[in-house]
Amino acid sequence: MDDIQKYRDLFFEETDEYLQSLNDNLLQLEKDTDSPGIIDEIFRSAHTLKGMAATMGYTTMAELTHSMENVLELFRSGKVKVTSNTVTVIFKCLDKLSEIVEDLRSEHYPDYDIKSLLYELDALADPKMAAKDEVDSKPALGKSDEISDMDADIIRSALEKGYNAFSIAVKVVENCMLKGARAYLVVNKLEAQGDILQTNPGVEDLEEGNFDRVFKMIFLTKETKENVREMIENVSEVEEVSIDEITEEALPDHYIMTEDAEVAEDGNNANKNSKEILDQKKNQNLRSEEKATTIPTATQSIRVDLSRLDNFMNLVSELVIYRTRLEELSSKQKSTEIDEPLEQVARITSDLQDLVLKIRMQPVNVVFNRFPRMIRDLSQELNKEIDLIIKGEETELDRTVVSELGEPLVHLMRNAADHGIESIAERVAKGKEPKGTIRLEAYQEGNKVVIKVSDDGKGLNPETIRESAVKKGIPAEDLDKNELIQLIFNQGFSTNQEVTNISGRGVGMDVVRQKISSLGGSIEVMSEVDKGTQFVIKLPLTLSIIQALMVHVGTETFALPLGIIEKVVNAKPGDIKESHNEEVYVYREKVIPVVRVNEKLGIESREENQHIILVMIGGKHYGLLVDDLIGQQEIVIKKLSGSLGNMKEYLGATILGNGDITLILDVGNLCSGKGENFE
């Protein structure tokens, strides 16, 4: 099993991709049931998933995907009609497969009961017709595989470009228990060095080990015959290998796969071209006559362990720190000789910094791609018609931000479907289209990414919010419409009268704001009654290297993320007033709660030359009172560990150019609980 273990991580990565592809394509198929291309793609994904599971020895997955494949084949042949109900059954199977994969990933191996799913799949198909299809799909017996005209042209083109073409026969040992696994390992090794054009037996039988002891391939590569033989013989339980070179002279009359005299014919000639394999291996190989003119070379991308990427980021961060240190020392020493090489070091460091940040970037579709399926299921559960429109899914964010973005977006999307979009009857009564619309949009704006979640539903009623606030003891009589709407971010605040399994438990929006704030971002909400609601989230591109405002609080130095700062004003005597037992600052006729940072951190203030830093958190303004300003600086965020890591007042720490360690303030937590009496 050692050889199989090597491919465990690869199995999980590819399985995740195939499951996501199946989800996406099933959603598309439900909308366009007459598209044979989508059905073919779904069938190929399920078929590949089945083969991978069988190869790894995951029998429950293989059994379930095999039954799915039978139904999908009936979809493809038109013998079973694609409906919302049939698609729902397939979705149930995908959910179970995802559950199994997560258990396998965590090395948890429970016994699964999939009888009900298998029964539902069987109920979709006519058993007699399914049995007949199974018989018809059995490969015909034959002695050799003839290369098609298309494949012959591909081989000719490959030979012209300096490739070698080999007819290969592989015999496994007599008592081999995992013939499919051995075939899979051979195929994987060869595909890393070239292209497999044809297999005998066919794809399905090869993956499932449905052959006696011998399987054959036609292989295009620039490797020598000896190297190819060595690669195959290094796979466990391979008894014998026969390799014949295919020459140009053999092709005009259709080259026949030769059979080595010492390697017995297995009798399972499927006469299937392995373009099915090529389709299922991410288009690595030649699939058509057009591809004959462009033989693919080695892959241009690699998978990198995330810990290595983090180490790379940490090393670049250290370079940024010491570059700043060198620049400070050079300025103090006033040495002109070091200026030119230091400028080069600064340029290279900046280029490295840009490069590592780009490498860390990840498209938001990693999060967005879960929502089409989620909205589809919610619309059925709520008996509503909902159309989801997604734009800008290619927009990129730091992978750290992307990984934390899922939870708040899921809550916003579920709220939009449950509270936002009305029932069909309500929408018709209001003169709206029966089908509601939820929009999810992302785009880059300067050094930030903006994500908008909007719906065309009932909207937020300010008066309903006011009534709910008064009942909870929150002074709301003097609040305007926008101020009332912002109250939904208060802890435990909800206007929903009915608790459902989707939302309405009085929790959630405060958690959304806290999560967005912890990512250095902000969230605002705009709403019109009977027109809809829009949430606007703004996030920094990266959380690793940021621009910060350095400040003094007492004798200590702290850093504030620049992205949330709107303005800095001098605090003159009398500027800070008392209101509702809290200190406030009036700015442009707006009452802003003031947070004395020294009191929050337990530091004695100098109370001279103080400044108020106006920040925007969750659609609210706050004023942070600090003793002095130092200036703007690019800083590297370092995570805090131990007891410091549990202190909510700090996002992390950074090392300044002089070597001092400075803490970075978590503004969202510092402002938490402030201003709830009047905003």
XYZ file of C-alpha atoms in Angstrom:
679
model
C 0.000 0.000 0.000
C 3.042 2.319 0.115
C 2.635 3.261 -3.549
C -1.042 4.037 -2.999
C -0.263 6.220 0.020
C 1.896 8.472 -2.141
C -1.174 9.430 -4.141
C -3.445 10.081 -1.181
C -3.014 13.866 -1.206
C -3.353 13.971 -4.981
C -6.537 11.918 -4.698
C -8.112 14.404 -2.290
C -7.118 17.435 -4.363
C -8.500 15.981 -7.574
C -11.600 14.604 -5.863
C -12.429 18.074 -4.503
C -12.164 19.471 -8.024
C -14.361 16.764 -9.544
C -17.019 17.117 -6.838
C -17.130 20.879 -7.385
C -17.318 20.345 -11.142
C -20.210 17.911 -10.668
C -22.073 20.397 -8.476
C -21.580 23.248 -10.951
C -22.533 21.202 -13.997
C -25.592 19.678 -12.317
C -26.856 23.176 -11.537
C -26.330 24.110 -15.171
C -28.023 20.905 -16.354
C -31.077 21.660 -14.209
C -31.435 24.969 -16.063
C -30.635 23.533 -19.508
C -31.803 19.920 -19.589
C -31.282 19.561 -23.338
C -27.533 20.171 -23.351
C -25.755 16.909 -24.241
C -22.350 18.512 -23.667
C -23.083 19.134 -19.985
C -24.391 15.582 -19.504
C -21.257 14.187 -21.140
C -19.065 16.296 -18.860
C -20.996 15.151 -15.780
C -20.714 11.542 -16.886
C -16.960 11.834 -17.431
C -16.452 13.435 -13.990
C -18.481 10.724 -12.250
C -16.673 8.030 -14.212
C -13.252 9.395 -13.288
C -14.294 9.795 -9.650
C -15.400 6.160 -9.587
C -12.108 4.988 -11.061
C -10.043 7.039 -8.628
C -12.009 5.720 -5.638
C -11.730 2.128 -6.836
C -8.012 2.547 -7.421
C -7.507 3.818 -3.874
C -9.601 0.995 -2.467
C -12.467 3.217 -1.257
C -15.230 0.758 -2.064
C -18.204 2.735 -0.713
C -17.332 5.719 -2.893
C -16.785 3.453 -5.868
C -20.131 1.699 -5.355
C -22.078 4.939 -5.024
C -20.436 6.609 -8.018
C -20.979 3.456 -10.081
C -24.727 3.645 -9.417
C -24.676 7.372 -10.189
C -22.900 6.605 -13.435
C -25.644 4.154 -14.442
C -28.289 6.851 -14.014
C -26.156 9.458 -15.800
C -25.755 7.059 -18.718
C -29.554 6.878 -18.936
C -29.641 10.691 -18.875
C -27.126 10.719 -21.691
C -29.073 8.217 -23.797
C -32.352 10.060 -23.183
C -33.974 7.037 -21.539
C -34.441 8.936 -18.257
C -35.629 12.544 -18.294
C -33.657 15.164 -16.384
C -35.934 16.856 -13.846
C -35.463 18.829 -10.660
C -36.284 15.683 -8.659
C -33.728 13.525 -10.450
C -31.076 16.201 -10.041
C -31.901 16.402 -6.326
C -31.155 12.689 -5.969
C -27.754 13.151 -7.621
C -27.071 16.107 -5.314
C -27.799 13.870 -2.310
C -25.197 11.464 -3.605
C -22.655 14.286 -3.989
C -23.316 15.391 -0.411
C -22.666 11.857 0.802
C -19.497 11.638 -1.305
C -18.275 14.924 0.191
C -18.954 13.557 3.668
C -16.997 10.390 2.892
C -14.076 12.379 1.477
C -13.861 14.585 4.578
C -13.862 11.493 6.792
C -11.135 9.898 4.695
C -9.109 13.098 4.813
C -9.194 13.028 8.608
C -8.519 9.257 8.564
C -11.944 8.502 10.013
C -13.460 5.309 8.615
C -17.061 4.781 9.779
C -19.479 2.312 8.207
C -21.737 4.130 5.780
C -25.311 3.149 5.035
C -25.923 4.110 1.412
C -28.785 1.685 0.805
C -31.391 4.444 0.632
C -29.328 6.407 -1.884
C -28.774 3.317 -4.005
C -32.508 2.614 -3.860
C -33.318 6.172 -4.998
C -30.851 5.853 -7.871
C -32.322 2.498 -8.900
C -35.812 3.999 -8.734
C -34.815 6.634 -11.294
C -34.012 4.006 -13.897
C -35.938 1.171 -15.486
C -34.157 -1.880 -14.028
C -34.672 -3.958 -17.183
C -33.360 -1.195 -19.398
C -30.401 -0.596 -17.047
C -29.563 -4.299 -17.114
C -29.701 -4.315 -20.915
C -27.399 -1.281 -21.097
C -24.912 -3.029 -18.812
C -24.832 -6.051 -21.121
C -24.510 -3.859 -24.202
C -21.616 -1.973 -22.657
C -19.493 -5.102 -22.221
C -16.433 -4.892 -24.462
C -16.385 -7.160 -27.479
C -13.724 -9.835 -27.530
C -10.975 -9.322 -30.043
C -7.322 -9.961 -30.653
C -5.953 -6.484 -31.396
C -6.813 -2.777 -31.378
C -6.702 -0.843 -34.629
C -5.540 2.745 -34.522
C -8.040 5.183 -36.009
C -7.128 7.592 -38.780
C -7.209 10.464 -36.291
C -4.845 8.721 -33.885
C -2.547 7.758 -36.753
C -2.324 11.438 -37.748
C -1.519 12.367 -34.138
C 1.288 9.795 -34.055
C 2.698 11.037 -37.375
C 2.748 14.622 -36.097
C 4.396 13.528 -32.859
C 7.099 11.602 -34.742
C 7.793 14.661 -36.890
C 8.331 16.724 -33.743
C 10.895 14.313 -32.354
C 8.618 12.221 -30.142
C 8.850 8.462 -29.869
C 5.755 6.292 -30.192
C 5.639 2.981 -28.331
C 3.195 0.099 -28.168
C 3.440 -1.175 -24.598
C 2.129 -4.381 -22.998
C 2.339 -4.779 -19.213
C 1.805 -8.034 -17.316
C 1.158 -7.967 -13.551
C 2.004 -10.859 -11.229
C -0.436 -13.759 -11.082
C -1.788 -13.084 -7.585
C -1.979 -9.287 -7.875
C -4.780 -8.056 -5.588
C -4.908 -4.466 -6.860
C -4.623 -4.731 -10.625
C -6.515 -1.472 -11.137
C -4.209 0.309 -8.695
C -1.094 -0.972 -10.466
C -2.474 0.102 -13.834
C -3.263 3.533 -12.355
C 0.313 3.920 -11.086
C 1.764 2.932 -14.454
C -0.520 5.397 -16.264
C 0.358 8.216 -13.835
C 4.103 7.656 -14.224
C 3.900 7.612 -18.002
C 1.641 10.663 -18.210
C 4.241 12.671 -16.283
C 6.655 12.110 -19.176
C 4.371 12.062 -22.204
C 0.911 11.267 -23.511
C -1.051 8.017 -23.501
C -3.014 7.831 -26.731
C -4.800 4.512 -26.367
C -5.364 1.714 -23.838
C -6.504 -1.901 -24.045
C -8.691 -2.707 -22.125
C -10.725 0.487 -22.097
C -10.712 3.157 -19.424
C -13.400 1.736 -17.161
C -12.085 -1.839 -17.187
C -8.519 -0.627 -16.718
C -9.389 1.468 -13.652
C -11.464 -1.294 -12.094
C -8.899 -3.998 -12.791
C -11.244 -5.836 -15.166
C -8.517 -7.599 -17.113
C -6.683 -10.893 -16.701
C -3.042 -9.962 -16.219
C -2.172 -7.860 -19.273
C -3.020 -4.310 -20.333
C -1.672 -2.357 -23.307
C -1.063 1.262 -24.236
C 0.144 3.459 -27.071
C 2.488 6.056 -25.590
C 3.984 9.267 -27.054
C 7.111 10.598 -25.340
C 10.599 12.008 -25.811
C 11.954 9.465 -23.338
C 13.950 6.490 -24.594
C 12.603 2.957 -24.707
C 14.914 1.965 -21.852
C 13.733 4.840 -19.618
C 10.097 3.977 -20.276
C 10.738 0.355 -19.388
C 12.488 1.362 -16.163
C 9.584 3.619 -15.118
C 7.086 0.805 -15.538
C 9.219 -1.876 -13.915
C 9.636 0.306 -10.818
C 5.915 -0.165 -10.062
C 5.280 -2.988 -7.611
C 3.767 -6.282 -8.826
C 4.692 -5.729 -12.480
C 6.014 -9.037 -13.753
C 6.898 -8.263 -17.349
C 6.975 -5.364 -19.819
C 7.001 -5.516 -23.616
C 7.695 -2.333 -25.615
C 7.574 -2.097 -29.441
C 8.442 1.088 -31.304
C 5.819 2.409 -33.742
C 7.459 3.661 -36.931
C 6.216 5.968 -39.677
C 6.192 3.084 -42.159
C 3.717 1.137 -40.053
C 1.087 3.894 -39.950
C -0.358 4.338 -43.500
C -2.168 0.995 -43.441
C -3.376 1.493 -39.855
C -0.885 0.202 -37.362
C -2.083 -2.796 -35.293
C -0.976 -3.094 -31.664
C 1.567 -5.941 -31.621
C 1.482 -8.647 -29.034
C 4.671 -9.881 -27.468
C 4.973 -13.650 -27.743
C 5.843 -14.000 -24.076
C 3.026 -11.754 -22.822
C -0.337 -13.512 -22.987
C -3.358 -11.761 -24.493
C -5.804 -10.930 -21.731
C -8.879 -11.328 -23.933
C -10.555 -8.137 -22.754
C -10.136 -5.960 -25.830
C -12.401 -2.993 -25.217
C -11.406 -1.225 -28.439
C -11.771 2.078 -26.633
C -9.574 5.027 -27.415
C -8.077 6.449 -24.231
C -9.112 9.975 -25.064
C -11.506 9.315 -22.186
C -8.442 9.233 -19.923
C -7.138 12.380 -21.555
C -10.442 14.166 -20.925
C -10.344 13.082 -17.308
C -6.735 14.101 -16.607
C -7.238 17.843 -16.984
C -6.536 18.018 -20.693
C -2.910 16.984 -20.255
C -2.877 14.794 -23.360
C -3.788 14.932 -27.032
C -7.514 14.688 -27.702
C -8.166 15.757 -31.252
C -6.645 16.159 -34.684
C -5.966 19.815 -33.954
C -3.896 18.830 -30.927
C -1.612 16.902 -33.245
C 0.043 20.151 -34.261
C 0.773 21.209 -30.685
C 2.184 18.351 -28.645
C 1.947 19.449 -25.000
C 5.110 19.760 -22.975
C 5.680 19.451 -19.248
C 3.117 21.129 -17.022
C 3.683 24.806 -16.259
C 2.263 24.781 -12.733
C 3.019 22.874 -9.560
C 1.239 22.269 -6.272
C 3.037 23.761 -3.277
C 2.445 22.884 0.356
C 0.931 25.889 2.152
C 3.496 25.729 4.950
C 6.273 26.306 2.400
C 4.382 29.281 1.016
C 4.022 30.693 4.524
C 7.758 30.210 5.123
C 8.468 32.047 1.864
C 6.243 34.890 3.038
C 7.966 35.012 6.423
C 11.421 35.214 4.834
C 10.345 38.045 2.541
C 8.816 39.788 5.554
C 12.165 39.566 7.330
C 13.807 41.132 4.297
C 11.345 44.041 4.434
C 12.135 44.566 8.117
C 15.913 44.557 7.665
C 15.680 46.689 4.535
C 13.959 49.327 6.681
C 16.645 48.855 9.340
C 19.459 49.341 6.816
C 17.799 52.448 5.393
C 17.558 53.927 8.886
C 21.216 53.153 9.678
C 22.329 54.586 6.338
C 20.425 57.777 7.039
C 22.042 58.113 10.466
C 25.581 57.372 9.215
C 25.127 59.631 6.160
C 27.202 57.206 4.113
C 26.919 57.836 0.371
C 28.826 54.699 -0.649
C 26.079 52.416 0.593
C 23.234 54.363 -1.053
C 23.452 52.739 -4.500
C 23.659 49.067 -3.380
C 21.000 49.780 -0.761
C 18.692 51.103 -3.469
C 19.223 47.867 -5.407
C 18.479 45.796 -2.303
C 15.327 47.851 -1.738
C 14.229 47.315 -5.368
C 14.841 43.553 -5.248
C 13.093 43.282 -1.892
C 10.097 45.175 -3.243
C 9.963 42.896 -6.303
C 10.155 39.824 -4.068
C 7.445 41.258 -1.870
C 5.157 41.863 -4.859
C 5.873 38.364 -6.157
C 5.087 36.550 -2.921
C 1.911 38.571 -2.467
C 0.791 37.590 -5.974
C 1.593 33.946 -5.269
C -0.541 34.119 -2.128
C -3.473 35.605 -4.018
C -6.473 33.365 -4.557
C -9.642 34.036 -6.586
C -12.771 34.502 -4.501
C -14.556 31.841 -6.559
C -13.065 29.389 -4.059
C -15.758 30.741 -1.722
C -18.336 31.874 -4.292
C -18.678 28.472 -5.975
C -20.546 27.021 -2.981
C -23.442 29.484 -3.263
C -25.236 28.377 -6.475
C -25.910 24.999 -4.898
C -26.801 26.567 -1.530
C -29.315 29.023 -3.037
C -30.804 26.257 -5.158
C -31.421 24.119 -2.062
C -32.741 27.071 -0.036
C -35.190 28.075 -2.763
C -36.660 24.561 -2.678
C -36.750 24.457 1.113
C -38.405 27.889 1.360
C -40.664 27.281 -1.659
C -39.355 30.435 -3.326
C -38.053 31.171 -6.784
C -34.580 32.688 -6.517
C -32.094 33.534 -9.234
C -28.451 33.942 -8.161
C -26.212 36.198 -10.233
C -22.462 36.070 -9.526
C -19.977 38.552 -10.988
C -16.279 39.110 -10.467
C -15.506 35.654 -9.122
C -12.029 35.929 -10.650
C -11.197 38.812 -8.257
C -8.229 37.843 -6.085
C -7.566 38.200 -2.365
C -4.880 36.968 -0.013
C -5.597 33.301 0.719
C -5.780 34.094 4.451
C -8.627 36.521 3.815
C -10.366 34.120 1.414
C -10.254 31.262 3.915
C -11.971 33.432 6.566
C -14.534 34.946 4.198
C -16.832 31.945 3.878
C -18.615 32.181 7.252
C -19.851 35.810 6.993
C -20.845 35.419 3.337
C -22.833 32.243 4.062
C -24.798 34.122 6.731
C -25.500 37.076 4.442
C -26.611 34.825 1.595
C -28.906 32.765 3.843
C -30.428 35.945 5.273
C -31.025 37.268 1.758
C -32.862 34.082 0.793
C -34.827 33.746 4.046
C -35.564 37.335 5.164
C -34.918 39.280 1.982
C -36.671 37.522 -0.881
C -40.440 37.331 -0.419
C -42.630 34.354 -1.208
C -43.983 34.047 -4.737
C -47.437 35.214 -3.630
C -46.022 38.267 -1.823
C -43.936 39.298 -4.803
C -46.850 38.986 -7.215
C -49.071 41.003 -4.844
C -46.433 43.772 -4.820
C -46.268 43.774 -8.612
C -42.828 42.164 -8.681
C -41.554 39.289 -10.778
C -42.323 35.935 -9.087
C -38.640 35.061 -9.116
C -36.428 37.022 -6.762
C -32.786 37.881 -7.472
C -29.733 37.710 -5.240
C -26.542 39.260 -6.553
C -23.022 38.464 -5.374
C -20.362 40.725 -6.842
C -16.648 41.269 -6.232
C -14.189 43.779 -7.689
C -10.918 45.457 -6.791
C -10.903 49.091 -5.744
C -7.403 50.427 -5.142
C -5.713 48.328 -2.474
C -9.047 46.876 -1.364
C -11.533 44.341 -2.643
C -15.226 45.206 -2.531
C -17.797 42.421 -2.160
C -21.491 43.223 -2.498
C -24.400 40.996 -1.473
C -27.746 42.385 -2.602
C -31.313 41.247 -3.121
C -34.485 42.714 -4.615
C -36.644 41.604 -1.681
C -38.662 43.293 1.030
C -35.834 45.407 2.407
C -35.307 46.540 5.995
C -38.114 48.584 7.540
C -36.588 51.311 9.782
C -39.765 51.641 11.846
C -39.849 47.914 12.560
C -36.207 48.164 13.630
C -37.048 51.165 15.860
C -39.853 49.240 17.588
C -37.597 46.251 18.151
C -34.818 48.489 19.512
C -37.147 50.218 21.981
C -38.353 46.835 23.269
C -34.723 45.882 23.881
C -34.073 49.114 25.792
C -32.014 50.772 23.065
C -32.720 54.528 22.709
C -33.828 54.861 19.103
C -36.362 57.704 19.046
C -33.948 60.268 17.586
C -32.150 58.001 15.120
C -32.524 58.614 11.400
C -33.227 55.899 8.814
C -29.587 54.951 8.150
C -28.724 54.899 11.852
C -31.668 52.603 12.532
C -30.575 50.186 9.812
C -27.091 49.960 11.346
C -28.662 48.604 14.549
C -28.947 45.170 12.925
C -25.233 44.743 13.704
C -25.893 45.000 17.454
C -25.417 41.782 19.368
C -28.581 39.685 19.586
C -30.618 42.147 17.537
C -33.319 40.662 15.285
C -36.702 41.753 13.963
C -37.676 38.286 12.799
C -40.732 36.973 14.603
C -40.298 33.357 13.564
C -37.333 31.112 14.332
C -36.501 28.819 11.421
C -33.735 26.325 10.774
C -32.252 28.846 8.362
C -32.079 32.066 10.399
C -33.985 34.214 12.869
C -32.348 33.235 16.165
C -31.230 36.766 16.989
C -27.549 36.042 16.379
C -25.351 36.398 13.373
C -24.994 39.951 12.068
C -22.814 41.013 14.989
C -20.620 37.978 14.309
C -20.456 38.967 10.641
C -19.248 42.451 11.546
C -16.699 41.123 14.035
C -15.303 38.683 11.483
C -15.012 41.351 8.778
C -13.393 43.741 11.275
C -10.886 41.083 12.332
C -9.858 40.853 8.683
C -9.136 44.578 8.650
C -12.283 45.310 6.650
C -15.598 47.066 7.016
C -19.248 46.300 6.234
C -22.059 48.702 5.431
C -25.738 48.105 4.734
C -28.173 50.054 2.554
C -31.842 49.193 2.205
C -35.127 50.422 0.763
C -38.500 49.008 1.789
C -39.886 46.673 -0.924
C -36.875 47.373 -3.138
C -34.164 45.347 -1.479
C -31.038 45.348 0.658
C -27.345 45.610 -0.150
C -24.377 44.762 2.053
C -21.027 46.236 1.006
C -17.893 44.575 2.384
C -14.478 46.167 1.908
C -11.393 44.063 2.602
C -7.642 44.653 2.305
C -5.893 42.753 -0.489
C -3.504 41.190 1.997
C -3.140 40.781 5.737
C 0.599 40.130 5.674
C 2.203 43.446 4.739
C 0.083 46.569 5.246
C 0.310 50.336 5.446
C -0.087 51.535 9.020
C -0.276 54.781 10.986
C 2.229 54.753 13.872
C 1.032 56.528 17.037
C 2.134 57.201 20.606
C -0.094 56.309 23.552
C 1.682 57.459 26.661
C 5.283 56.344 26.178
C 4.307 53.324 24.047
C 4.226 53.051 20.261
C 1.386 51.295 18.436
C 0.361 50.666 14.819
C -3.116 51.234 13.358
C -4.112 49.708 9.964
C -4.374 52.630 7.570
C -7.225 51.109 5.558
C -9.910 51.862 8.154
C -8.728 55.412 8.960
C -10.788 58.220 7.415
C -9.376 61.358 9.029
C -7.121 62.611 11.813
C -7.950 65.807 13.744
C -6.260 67.691 16.566
C -8.153 67.333 19.821
C -8.699 70.840 21.203
C -10.028 71.551 24.693
C -13.802 71.207 24.718
C -13.968 69.077 21.574
C -14.844 65.944 23.546
C -18.251 66.143 25.214
C -20.470 63.941 27.376
C -23.619 62.346 25.915
C -25.639 59.386 27.250
C -22.873 58.814 29.814
C -20.298 58.442 27.056
C -17.669 60.736 25.576
C -18.397 61.894 22.031
C -16.881 64.093 19.355
C -19.115 66.074 16.998
C -17.810 65.994 13.454
C -19.838 67.572 10.626
C -22.960 67.519 12.789
C -22.491 63.808 13.462
C -22.054 62.479 16.986
C -19.104 60.085 17.116
C -18.259 57.983 20.195
C -14.730 58.492 21.485
C -12.467 55.653 22.616
C -9.579 56.632 24.879
C -6.967 54.093 23.772
C -4.852 54.587 26.899
C -7.792 53.577 29.129
C -8.536 50.512 26.997
C -4.908 49.405 27.288
C -4.292 50.518 30.891
C -1.607 53.064 29.964
C -1.109 56.491 31.521
C -1.737 59.260 29.003
C 0.456 62.356 28.592
C -2.682 64.407 27.762
C -0.825 66.837 25.528
C -0.951 67.285 21.759
C -3.670 64.649 21.560
C -5.275 63.570 18.272
C -8.600 61.987 17.385
C -8.313 59.328 14.683
C -11.669 58.854 12.936
C -12.221 55.285 11.800
C -15.109 53.470 10.092
C -16.045 50.070 11.535
C -19.140 48.199 10.348
C -20.741 51.349 8.940
C -20.179 53.284 12.186
C -17.726 56.073 12.938
C -15.536 56.017 16.031
C -12.873 58.386 17.330
C -9.671 56.924 18.785
C -7.924 59.328 21.131
C -4.115 58.987 21.034
C -1.300 61.148 22.410
C 0.766 61.784 19.296
C 1.275 60.832 15.649
C 4.533 59.389 14.309
C 3.717 58.829 10.668
C 2.765 56.320 8.006
C 4.862 53.172 7.537
C 4.765 49.846 5.764
C 4.736 47.070 8.344
C 4.823 43.275 8.412
C 2.166 41.607 10.559
C 3.422 38.848 12.839
C 0.953 36.592 14.640
C 0.957 36.671 18.428
C 1.231 33.416 20.323
C 0.799 32.252 23.904
C -1.051 34.537 26.321
C -0.607 37.527 23.999
C -2.455 35.654 21.277
C -5.555 35.627 23.495
C -5.601 39.404 23.940
C -8.361 40.734 21.706
C -6.966 44.289 21.692
C -4.174 43.337 19.270
C -4.116 42.046 15.697
C -0.460 41.094 15.945
C 2.956 42.669 16.183
C 5.564 44.148 13.876
C 9.297 44.856 14.015
C 10.305 48.437 13.285
C 13.408 49.588 11.459
C 15.247 50.230 14.736
C 14.564 46.670 15.869
C 11.797 47.564 18.331
C 8.714 45.353 18.503
C 5.413 47.218 18.199
C 1.894 45.889 18.738
C -0.791 46.396 16.083
C -4.138 47.477 17.522
C -7.356 45.617 16.697
C -9.553 48.676 16.213
C -12.757 46.659 15.852
C -12.394 45.134 19.310
C -11.272 48.403 20.878
C -14.475 50.060 19.642
C -16.766 47.146 20.503
C -19.667 48.189 22.731
C -19.101 51.915 22.188
C -21.895 54.178 20.946
C -24.745 51.672 21.262
C -26.772 54.142 23.316
C -27.024 56.716 20.565
C -26.141 55.088 17.232
